[in-house]
Short mmCIF file of C-alpha atoms and ligand atoms in Angstrom, two decimals:
data_model
loop_
_atom_site.label_atom_id
_atom_site.label_comp_id
_atom_site.label_asym_id
_atom_site.label_seq_id
_atom_site.Cartn_x
_atom_site.Cartn_y
_atom_site.Cartn_z
CA MET A 1 65.31 74.38 77.00
CA ARG A 2 67.16 71.20 76.09
CA LYS A 3 65.17 67.98 76.40
CA LYS A 4 66.97 65.45 78.54
CA VAL A 5 68.23 62.19 77.03
CA ILE A 6 68.41 59.01 79.04
CA ALA A 7 70.20 56.31 77.06
CA GLY A 8 70.80 52.80 78.26
CA ASN A 9 73.88 51.03 76.96
CA TRP A 10 73.35 47.32 77.35
CA LYS A 11 76.85 46.51 76.08
CA MET A 12 77.19 42.75 75.35
CA TYR A 13 74.16 41.73 77.41
CA ASN A 14 70.61 40.71 76.53
CA ALA A 15 70.32 38.47 73.49
CA PRO A 16 66.86 38.66 71.86
CA SER A 17 64.77 36.52 74.21
CA LYS A 18 66.03 38.18 77.38
CA ALA A 19 65.96 41.59 75.70
CA VAL A 20 62.30 41.31 74.76
CA SER A 21 61.15 40.06 78.16
CA PHE A 22 63.05 42.89 79.85
CA VAL A 23 61.57 45.52 77.53
CA ASN A 24 58.06 44.16 78.10
CA GLN A 25 58.65 44.46 81.83
CA ILE A 26 59.63 48.14 81.79
CA LYS A 27 58.21 49.80 78.68
CA ASP A 28 54.90 50.97 80.13
CA LYS A 29 56.57 52.53 83.16
CA ILE A 30 58.86 54.80 81.18
CA ASP A 31 58.04 58.48 80.95
CA THR A 32 59.04 59.88 77.57
CA ASP A 33 57.46 63.32 78.06
CA LYS A 34 60.43 64.90 79.80
CA SER A 35 63.25 62.86 78.27
CA ASP A 36 64.18 61.14 75.05
CA VAL A 37 64.72 57.54 76.10
CA VAL A 38 66.97 55.26 74.06
CA LEU A 39 68.03 51.65 74.55
CA CYS A 40 71.35 50.87 72.86
CA VAL A 41 71.27 47.13 72.45
CA PRO A 42 73.37 44.42 70.77
CA TYR A 43 72.91 44.34 66.99
CA ILE A 44 71.03 41.05 67.01
CA SER A 45 68.54 42.41 69.55
CA LEU A 46 67.77 45.62 67.63
CA GLN A 47 64.86 44.29 65.57
CA PRO A 48 63.23 42.28 68.39
CA VAL A 49 63.51 45.27 70.75
CA MET A 50 62.16 47.66 68.10
CA ASP A 51 59.19 45.31 67.63
CA ALA A 52 58.62 45.10 71.38
CA LEU A 53 58.74 48.90 71.70
CA LYS A 54 56.14 49.55 68.97
CA GLY A 55 53.48 51.90 70.25
CA THR A 56 55.85 53.53 72.77
CA ARG A 57 58.15 56.52 72.30
CA VAL A 58 61.20 54.67 73.56
CA SER A 59 63.87 54.49 70.83
CA VAL A 60 66.70 52.13 70.11
CA GLY A 61 70.31 52.65 69.21
CA ALA A 62 73.26 50.56 68.09
CA GLN A 63 76.50 50.57 70.04
CA ASN A 64 78.84 51.05 67.09
CA MET A 65 78.87 51.32 63.29
CA HIS A 66 81.32 51.20 60.41
CA TYR A 67 81.72 54.40 58.44
CA LYS A 68 81.69 52.70 55.02
CA ASP A 69 78.31 51.70 53.58
CA GLU A 70 79.47 48.21 52.66
CA GLY A 71 82.63 46.34 51.85
CA ALA A 72 84.90 43.42 52.63
CA VAL A 73 84.99 44.14 56.36
CA THR A 74 84.28 40.90 58.15
CA GLY A 75 82.19 41.19 61.27
CA GLU A 76 81.22 44.85 60.95
CA ILE A 77 77.85 46.55 60.56
CA SER A 78 77.57 49.81 58.63
CA GLY A 79 75.65 52.94 59.45
CA ALA A 80 73.81 52.46 56.15
CA MET A 81 72.61 49.05 57.36
CA LEU A 82 71.36 50.56 60.62
CA LYS A 83 69.61 53.26 58.64
CA GLU A 84 67.86 50.68 56.47
CA MET A 85 66.61 48.91 59.61
CA GLY A 86 65.19 52.17 60.94
CA VAL A 87 67.56 52.40 63.91
CA PRO A 88 67.60 56.07 64.96
CA TYR A 89 70.61 56.32 67.31
CA VAL A 90 74.17 55.01 67.38
CA ILE A 91 76.87 55.21 70.04
CA ILE A 92 80.24 56.22 68.60
CA GLY A 93 83.66 56.01 70.25
CA HIS A 94 82.72 54.38 73.54
CA SER A 95 85.85 54.04 75.68
CA GLU A 96 85.49 50.25 75.61
CA ARG A 97 85.81 50.42 71.83
CA ARG A 98 88.65 52.91 71.97
CA ALA A 99 90.53 50.69 74.44
CA GLY A 100 89.63 47.25 73.10
CA PHE A 101 89.28 47.88 69.37
CA ASN A 102 91.82 50.64 68.76
CA GLU A 103 89.27 53.30 67.89
CA THR A 104 90.84 56.71 67.47
CA ASP A 105 89.60 60.29 67.60
CA THR A 106 89.87 60.55 63.82
CA GLY A 107 87.92 57.30 63.38
CA VAL A 108 85.25 58.70 65.70
CA ASN A 109 85.10 61.79 63.49
CA LEU A 110 84.65 59.69 60.31
CA LYS A 111 81.85 57.69 61.90
CA THR A 112 80.14 60.79 63.26
CA ILE A 113 80.18 62.48 59.85
CA LYS A 114 78.79 59.33 58.24
CA ALA A 115 76.08 58.88 60.86
CA LEU A 116 74.92 62.48 60.37
CA SER A 117 74.91 62.14 56.59
CA LEU A 118 72.60 59.13 56.97
CA GLY A 119 70.29 60.92 59.39
CA LEU A 120 71.35 58.76 62.35
CA LYS A 121 71.72 60.50 65.72
CA PRO A 122 75.23 59.91 67.03
CA ILE A 123 75.96 59.62 70.75
CA VAL A 124 79.67 60.46 70.76
CA CYS A 125 81.62 59.38 73.84
CA VAL A 126 84.56 61.24 75.35
CA GLY A 127 86.26 60.94 78.71
CA GLU A 128 89.53 60.65 80.56
CA SER A 129 91.34 57.79 82.27
CA LEU A 130 92.21 57.93 85.97
CA LYS A 131 95.84 58.59 85.04
CA GLN A 132 94.87 61.54 82.88
CA ARG A 133 92.65 62.93 85.65
CA LYS A 134 95.48 62.60 88.16
CA GLU A 135 97.81 64.38 85.75
CA GLY A 136 95.36 67.27 85.62
CA ILE A 137 94.79 67.05 81.87
CA THR A 138 91.08 66.16 81.90
CA ASN A 139 89.84 69.43 80.43
CA ASP A 140 92.56 69.52 77.77
CA LEU A 141 91.76 65.97 76.77
CA LEU A 142 88.02 66.68 76.58
CA ARG A 143 88.69 69.73 74.40
CA ARG A 144 90.85 67.66 72.09
CA GLN A 145 88.46 64.70 71.83
CA THR A 146 85.50 67.01 71.24
CA THR A 147 87.30 69.15 68.67
CA ILE A 148 88.47 66.17 66.62
CA ALA A 149 85.08 64.44 66.81
CA LEU A 150 83.40 67.58 65.43
CA TYR A 151 86.00 68.37 62.77
CA GLY A 152 84.41 69.33 59.45
CA ILE A 153 80.84 69.17 60.79
CA SER A 154 78.55 72.16 60.18
CA ASN A 155 76.82 73.86 63.10
CA GLY A 156 73.43 72.71 61.84
CA ASP A 157 74.63 69.12 62.05
CA ALA A 158 76.55 69.58 65.30
CA GLU A 159 73.32 70.40 67.12
CA LYS A 160 72.02 66.93 66.29
CA ILE A 161 74.93 65.22 68.02
CA ILE A 162 74.68 64.01 71.59
CA ILE A 163 77.99 64.01 73.44
CA ALA A 164 78.44 61.64 76.38
CA TYR A 165 81.07 62.50 78.96
CA GLU A 166 82.12 59.15 80.38
CA PRO A 167 85.17 59.21 82.65
CA ILE A 168 86.77 55.79 82.17
CA TRP A 169 87.46 55.38 85.90
CA ALA A 170 83.74 55.72 86.64
CA ILE A 171 82.54 53.08 84.17
CA GLY A 172 81.37 49.91 85.86
CA THR A 173 83.24 50.72 89.06
CA GLY A 174 80.40 51.95 91.26
CA MET A 175 82.43 55.16 91.63
CA ALA A 176 80.42 57.80 89.79
CA ALA A 177 81.89 61.25 89.29
CA THR A 178 80.67 63.81 91.77
CA SER A 179 77.98 66.06 90.40
CA ALA A 180 80.50 68.93 90.55
CA ASP A 181 83.08 67.01 88.48
CA ALA A 182 80.42 65.90 85.97
CA GLU A 183 79.20 69.50 85.67
CA GLU A 184 82.70 70.87 85.18
CA ALA A 185 83.50 68.35 82.44
CA CYS A 186 80.19 68.84 80.63
CA ALA A 187 80.62 72.63 80.86
CA THR A 188 84.12 72.29 79.38
CA ILE A 189 82.69 70.31 76.48
CA ARG A 190 79.93 72.89 75.97
CA GLU A 191 82.45 75.75 75.97
CA THR A 192 84.53 73.84 73.43
CA VAL A 193 81.47 73.58 71.20
CA ALA A 194 80.84 77.32 71.67
CA GLY A 195 84.45 78.02 70.64
CA ILE A 196 84.20 75.92 67.48
CA TYR A 197 80.73 77.15 66.47
CA ASP A 198 78.73 79.72 68.44
CA ARG A 199 76.65 80.13 71.59
CA GLU A 200 73.46 78.97 69.90
CA THR A 201 74.99 75.66 68.86
CA ALA A 202 76.54 75.16 72.30
CA ASP A 203 73.22 75.84 73.98
CA ALA A 204 71.42 73.39 71.70
CA ILE A 205 73.75 70.38 71.87
CA ARG A 206 72.94 67.79 74.52
CA ILE A 207 75.73 66.56 76.76
CA LEU A 208 75.25 63.49 78.94
CA TYR A 209 77.10 62.05 81.88
CA GLY A 210 77.90 58.33 82.03
CA GLY A 211 79.70 56.15 84.56
CA SER A 212 78.05 54.27 87.45
CA VAL A 213 74.77 56.15 87.14
CA THR A 214 72.15 54.64 89.43
CA ALA A 215 68.56 55.44 90.32
CA ASP A 216 69.94 56.99 93.51
CA ASN A 217 72.58 59.33 92.06
CA ALA A 218 70.75 60.21 88.82
CA PRO A 219 68.59 63.01 90.29
CA GLU A 220 71.59 65.03 91.49
CA LEU A 221 73.78 64.34 88.44
CA PHE A 222 71.02 65.16 85.95
CA ALA A 223 70.09 68.34 87.83
CA GLN A 224 73.41 69.99 86.93
CA PRO A 225 72.91 72.82 84.45
CA ASN A 226 75.22 71.38 81.80
CA VAL A 227 74.26 67.71 82.27
CA ASP A 228 71.41 66.88 79.92
CA GLY A 229 70.87 63.31 81.05
CA GLY A 230 72.86 60.11 81.13
CA LEU A 231 74.38 57.20 79.30
CA VAL A 232 73.67 54.34 81.64
CA GLY A 233 75.35 50.93 81.58
CA GLY A 234 74.71 48.45 84.39
CA ALA A 235 71.62 50.19 85.73
CA SER A 236 69.95 49.98 82.31
CA LEU A 237 69.91 46.19 82.57
CA LYS A 238 67.76 46.18 85.70
CA PRO A 239 64.08 46.96 86.22
CA ASP A 240 65.38 49.88 88.27
CA PHE A 241 66.17 51.59 84.94
CA GLU A 242 62.63 52.90 85.09
CA ARG A 243 63.66 54.89 88.20
CA VAL A 244 66.71 56.31 86.39
CA VAL A 245 64.51 57.46 83.51
CA ASN A 246 61.85 58.92 85.81
CA PHE A 247 64.65 60.50 87.82
CA ASP A 248 62.82 63.52 89.13
CA GLY A 249 60.36 61.29 90.90
CA LYS A 250 57.29 62.51 89.01
P1 13P B 1 78.06 51.86 83.90
O1 13P B 1 76.80 52.67 84.06
O2 13P B 1 77.85 50.39 84.06
O3 13P B 1 79.16 52.40 84.74
O4 13P B 1 78.53 52.03 82.37
C1 13P B 1 78.59 53.29 81.82
C2 13P B 1 78.80 53.18 80.37
O5 13P B 1 79.85 52.78 79.91
C3 13P B 1 77.68 53.55 79.50
O6 13P B 1 78.10 53.65 78.18
#
């Protein structure tokens, strides 16, 4: 039985003071028995949020990392630096980074390998544009993105990766994928993993859905057999996030 993961992606919101007051508002209402709960916050809010979450089982993650440990790379933060801070999770290859910062599938692969070698848990994002969906190439694209992201990674390490299926057209639009479409895409990703490795690895890896998840649509989306939780943007910035995390109403 795979444990669900509910990860909030705050994107470029919540500088330290706002971040800490928000976390203090919700932290005691979050159920971490059924799901691993992660808040992926801006770099400068990582330490304050980690401090505010002490004594809870809610984790933090970064939203990106550089694959080199250090170097003359102005404005970047390395996985090694995150590791030193004790940050457990890191999002890799979010579509906003692919689109806005020219991140490629091979770059995603390099970062994923590095994150795993450091003991960080990567949340690797894949997903199609509306054009690609209309062209009927969604499943091919997901197979390609997944295969390249996992290239050269052993099955023991692959199990530690979380893959987030985030259709670009569903991000921030209020137009979530239907539960059937989310299930089909996540199943395609799982079958791709089975093809690269084996059934055991495919059954162990956790695959999330992201894109306009709300407290209202989370129960149905997360109930799909191949959807192991969500990567949640806008709704993770509101007190309602507690309802997304406690999605089965218990
Ligand atoms: P929204 O939930 O705001 O659509 O964002 C999804 C997302 O990009 C999470 O990484």
